[in-house]
Amino acid sequence: MTGWLGAAYDWVKAAHLIFVIFWMAGLFMLPRYLVYHQEALAAGRTDEAALWVEREGKIRGIILTPALVVVWVLGLALAANLGLFDGVPGLGWLHAKLALVLLLSGYHGWTVAYAKKLARHRPTLTGRHLRMINEIPALAVTLIVVLVIVKP
C-alpha cells in the first residue's frame, strides 16, 4: 500500500494537521472546563456547575470526538501510505508517534469519563490535580511534533 495516496498525500496530510489542531484545542479546553466545573461544585454553585455540564457536552460533541475520529482515519491513511503496514524500514519514529497518539486518545477518553463523573456530582480529584493533568496534551504534542519533524 506504500504510496497509494499519490498526489493527494499533501492534501490528506494538511487535513490531518488541521484536525489535529482542532483536537488539541479541545484537549486543552476540556480539562480547564473540568477545573471550573469542579470548583463550582465545591463552592455549592449548582447552577454554574450545570452550565459547565452543558459546555463540556458541546465541546465533546462538536470539537473533540469528531476531530479525534478524523485524526485517526487520516493518520492511519497517511501511515499506510508511508508503508507502516508493509514493513517499510526506518519508521520507528512513526511507531513512537502512534504510541503517543494512542496514549493521548486514552487521555481524551479519561477526560470525557471524568466530565461525566462531575455531571453526576462525584469528583475524585482536586483542582490542583486537574491543573497538573491538563499539561499532558502539551507534553504529548511536543514529543509528537519532534518525532514527526526530526524523525530520530
mmCIF file of N, CA, C and O in Angstrom, residues 13-28 63 67-68 70-72 74-75 78 97 101 104 141 144-145:
data_model
loop_
_atom_site.group_PDB
_atom_site.id
_atom_site.type_symbol
_atom_site.label_atom_id
_atom_site.label_comp_id
_atom_site.label_asym_id
_atom_site.label_seq_id
_atom_site.Cartn_x
_atom_site.Cartn_y
_atom_site.Cartn_z
ATOM 1 N N LYS A 13 -2.448 15.060 4.347
ATOM 2 C CA LYS A 13 -1.598 15.484 5.452
ATOM 3 C C LYS A 13 -2.053 16.842 5.999
ATOM 4 O O LYS A 13 -2.101 17.045 7.214
ATOM 5 N N ALA A 14 -2.409 17.762 5.106
ATOM 6 C CA ALA A 14 -2.904 19.073 5.537
ATOM 7 C C ALA A 14 -4.197 18.927 6.343
ATOM 8 O O ALA A 14 -4.353 19.544 7.409
ATOM 9 N N ALA A 15 -5.116 18.118 5.850
ATOM 10 C CA ALA A 15 -6.375 17.902 6.571
ATOM 11 C C ALA A 15 -6.111 17.247 7.923
ATOM 12 O O ALA A 15 -6.718 17.625 8.933
ATOM 13 N N HIS A 16 -5.201 16.282 7.944
ATOM 14 C CA HIS A 16 -4.828 15.624 9.204
ATOM 15 C C HIS A 16 -4.330 16.663 10.211
ATOM 16 O O HIS A 16 -4.779 16.683 11.367
ATOM 17 N N LEU A 17 -3.445 17.534 9.782
ATOM 18 C CA LEU A 17 -2.896 18.552 10.680
ATOM 19 C C LEU A 17 -3.967 19.527 11.154
ATOM 20 O O LEU A 17 -3.993 19.913 12.333
ATOM 21 N N ILE A 18 -4.875 19.912 10.284
ATOM 22 C CA ILE A 18 -5.966 20.819 10.673
ATOM 23 C C ILE A 18 -6.808 20.178 11.783
ATOM 24 O O ILE A 18 -7.113 20.815 12.791
ATOM 25 N N PHE A 19 -7.144 18.907 11.608
ATOM 26 C CA PHE A 19 -7.966 18.244 12.622
ATOM 27 C C PHE A 19 -7.182 17.928 13.892
ATOM 28 O O PHE A 19 -7.768 17.880 14.975
ATOM 29 N N VAL A 20 -5.873 17.762 13.779
ATOM 30 C CA VAL A 20 -5.043 17.637 14.990
ATOM 31 C C VAL A 20 -5.131 18.926 15.791
ATOM 32 O O VAL A 20 -5.254 18.893 17.025
ATOM 33 N N ILE A 21 -5.080 20.067 15.117
ATOM 34 C CA ILE A 21 -5.188 21.352 15.806
ATOM 35 C C ILE A 21 -6.536 21.471 16.503
ATOM 36 O O ILE A 21 -6.616 21.893 17.662
ATOM 37 N N PHE A 22 -7.619 21.080 15.823
ATOM 38 C CA PHE A 22 -8.943 21.118 16.458
ATOM 39 C C PHE A 22 -8.975 20.220 17.690
ATOM 40 O O PHE A 22 -9.479 20.604 18.751
ATOM 41 N N TRP A 23 -8.444 19.004 17.538
ATOM 42 C CA TRP A 23 -8.450 18.037 18.642
ATOM 43 C C TRP A 23 -7.645 18.560 19.819
ATOM 44 O O TRP A 23 -8.094 18.516 20.963
ATOM 45 N N MET A 24 -6.463 19.103 19.531
ATOM 46 C CA MET A 24 -5.620 19.622 20.606
ATOM 47 C C MET A 24 -6.295 20.813 21.298
ATOM 48 O O MET A 24 -6.208 20.942 22.522
ATOM 49 N N ALA A 25 -6.952 21.659 20.531
ATOM 50 C CA ALA A 25 -7.666 22.783 21.141
ATOM 51 C C ALA A 25 -8.702 22.262 22.135
ATOM 52 O O ALA A 25 -8.817 22.768 23.261
ATOM 53 N N GLY A 26 -9.435 21.246 21.734
ATOM 54 C CA GLY A 26 -10.420 20.649 22.630
ATOM 55 C C GLY A 26 -9.775 20.002 23.842
ATOM 56 O O GLY A 26 -10.294 20.096 24.957
ATOM 57 N N LEU A 27 -8.626 19.340 23.627
ATOM 58 C CA LEU A 27 -7.938 18.693 24.754
ATOM 59 C C LEU A 27 -7.325 19.702 25.711
ATOM 60 O O LEU A 27 -7.075 19.387 26.875
ATOM 61 N N PHE A 28 -7.059 20.909 25.238
ATOM 62 C CA PHE A 28 -6.595 21.965 26.142
ATOM 63 C C PHE A 28 -7.771 22.613 26.871
ATOM 64 O O PHE A 28 -7.636 23.034 28.023
ATOM 65 N N ILE A 63 -16.413 19.406 18.905
ATOM 66 C CA ILE A 63 -14.988 19.501 18.583
ATOM 67 C C ILE A 63 -14.241 18.194 18.833
ATOM 68 O O ILE A 63 -13.658 17.614 17.921
ATOM 69 N N ALA A 67 -13.157 15.476 15.825
ATOM 70 C CA ALA A 67 -11.752 15.679 15.475
ATOM 71 C C ALA A 67 -10.939 14.414 15.728
ATOM 72 O O ALA A 67 -10.090 14.038 14.915
ATOM 73 N N LEU A 68 -11.192 13.746 16.844
ATOM 74 C CA LEU A 68 -10.485 12.502 17.152
ATOM 75 C C LEU A 68 -10.685 11.471 16.042
ATOM 76 O O LEU A 68 -9.719 10.838 15.576
ATOM 77 N N VAL A 70 -11.555 11.923 12.850
ATOM 78 C CA VAL A 70 -10.913 12.340 11.596
ATOM 79 C C VAL A 70 -9.400 12.217 11.697
ATOM 80 O O VAL A 70 -8.732 11.762 10.755
ATOM 81 N N VAL A 71 -8.820 12.604 12.843
ATOM 82 C CA VAL A 71 -7.373 12.474 13.039
ATOM 83 C C VAL A 71 -6.938 11.029 12.863
ATOM 84 O O VAL A 71 -5.954 10.743 12.168
ATOM 85 N N TRP A 72 -7.662 10.104 13.490
ATOM 86 C CA TRP A 72 -7.284 8.695 13.388
ATOM 87 C C TRP A 72 -7.444 8.159 11.961
ATOM 88 O O TRP A 72 -6.560 7.464 11.448
ATOM 89 N N LEU A 74 -7.486 9.806 9.008
ATOM 90 C CA LEU A 74 -6.493 10.379 8.101
ATOM 91 C C LEU A 74 -5.080 9.952 8.492
ATOM 92 O O LEU A 74 -4.242 9.690 7.622
ATOM 93 N N GLY A 75 -4.818 9.878 9.790
ATOM 94 C CA GLY A 75 -3.492 9.458 10.249
ATOM 95 C C GLY A 75 -3.163 8.039 9.835
ATOM 96 O O GLY A 75 -2.036 7.752 9.408
ATOM 97 N N LEU A 78 -2.364 8.054 6.168
ATOM 98 C CA LEU A 78 -1.001 8.548 5.947
ATOM 99 C C LEU A 78 0.038 7.507 6.330
ATOM 100 O O LEU A 78 1.041 7.321 5.621
ATOM 101 N N LYS A 97 5.278 7.698 17.513
ATOM 102 C CA LYS A 97 4.205 8.685 17.391
ATOM 103 C C LYS A 97 2.853 8.026 17.619
ATOM 104 O O LYS A 97 2.004 8.551 18.348
ATOM 105 N N VAL A 101 0.025 8.924 20.331
ATOM 106 C CA VAL A 101 -1.350 9.276 19.934
ATOM 107 C C VAL A 101 -2.345 8.334 20.606
ATOM 108 O O VAL A 101 -3.426 8.760 21.018
ATOM 109 N N LEU A 104 -2.627 9.594 24.056
ATOM 110 C CA LEU A 104 -3.409 10.836 24.038
ATOM 111 C C LEU A 104 -4.895 10.541 23.831
ATOM 112 O O LEU A 104 -5.751 11.201 24.417
ATOM 113 N N VAL A 141 2.005 16.525 22.624
ATOM 114 C CA VAL A 141 2.108 17.157 21.305
ATOM 115 C C VAL A 141 3.541 17.619 21.040
ATOM 116 O O VAL A 141 4.014 17.561 19.894
ATOM 117 N N ILE A 144 5.328 14.486 19.953
ATOM 118 C CA ILE A 144 4.833 14.061 18.637
ATOM 119 C C ILE A 144 5.424 14.935 17.534
ATOM 120 O O ILE A 144 5.879 14.428 16.502
ATOM 121 N N VAL A 145 5.428 16.245 17.741
ATOM 122 C CA VAL A 145 5.965 17.150 16.714
ATOM 123 C C VAL A 145 7.459 16.869 16.501
ATOM 124 O O VAL A 145 7.917 16.820 15.354
#
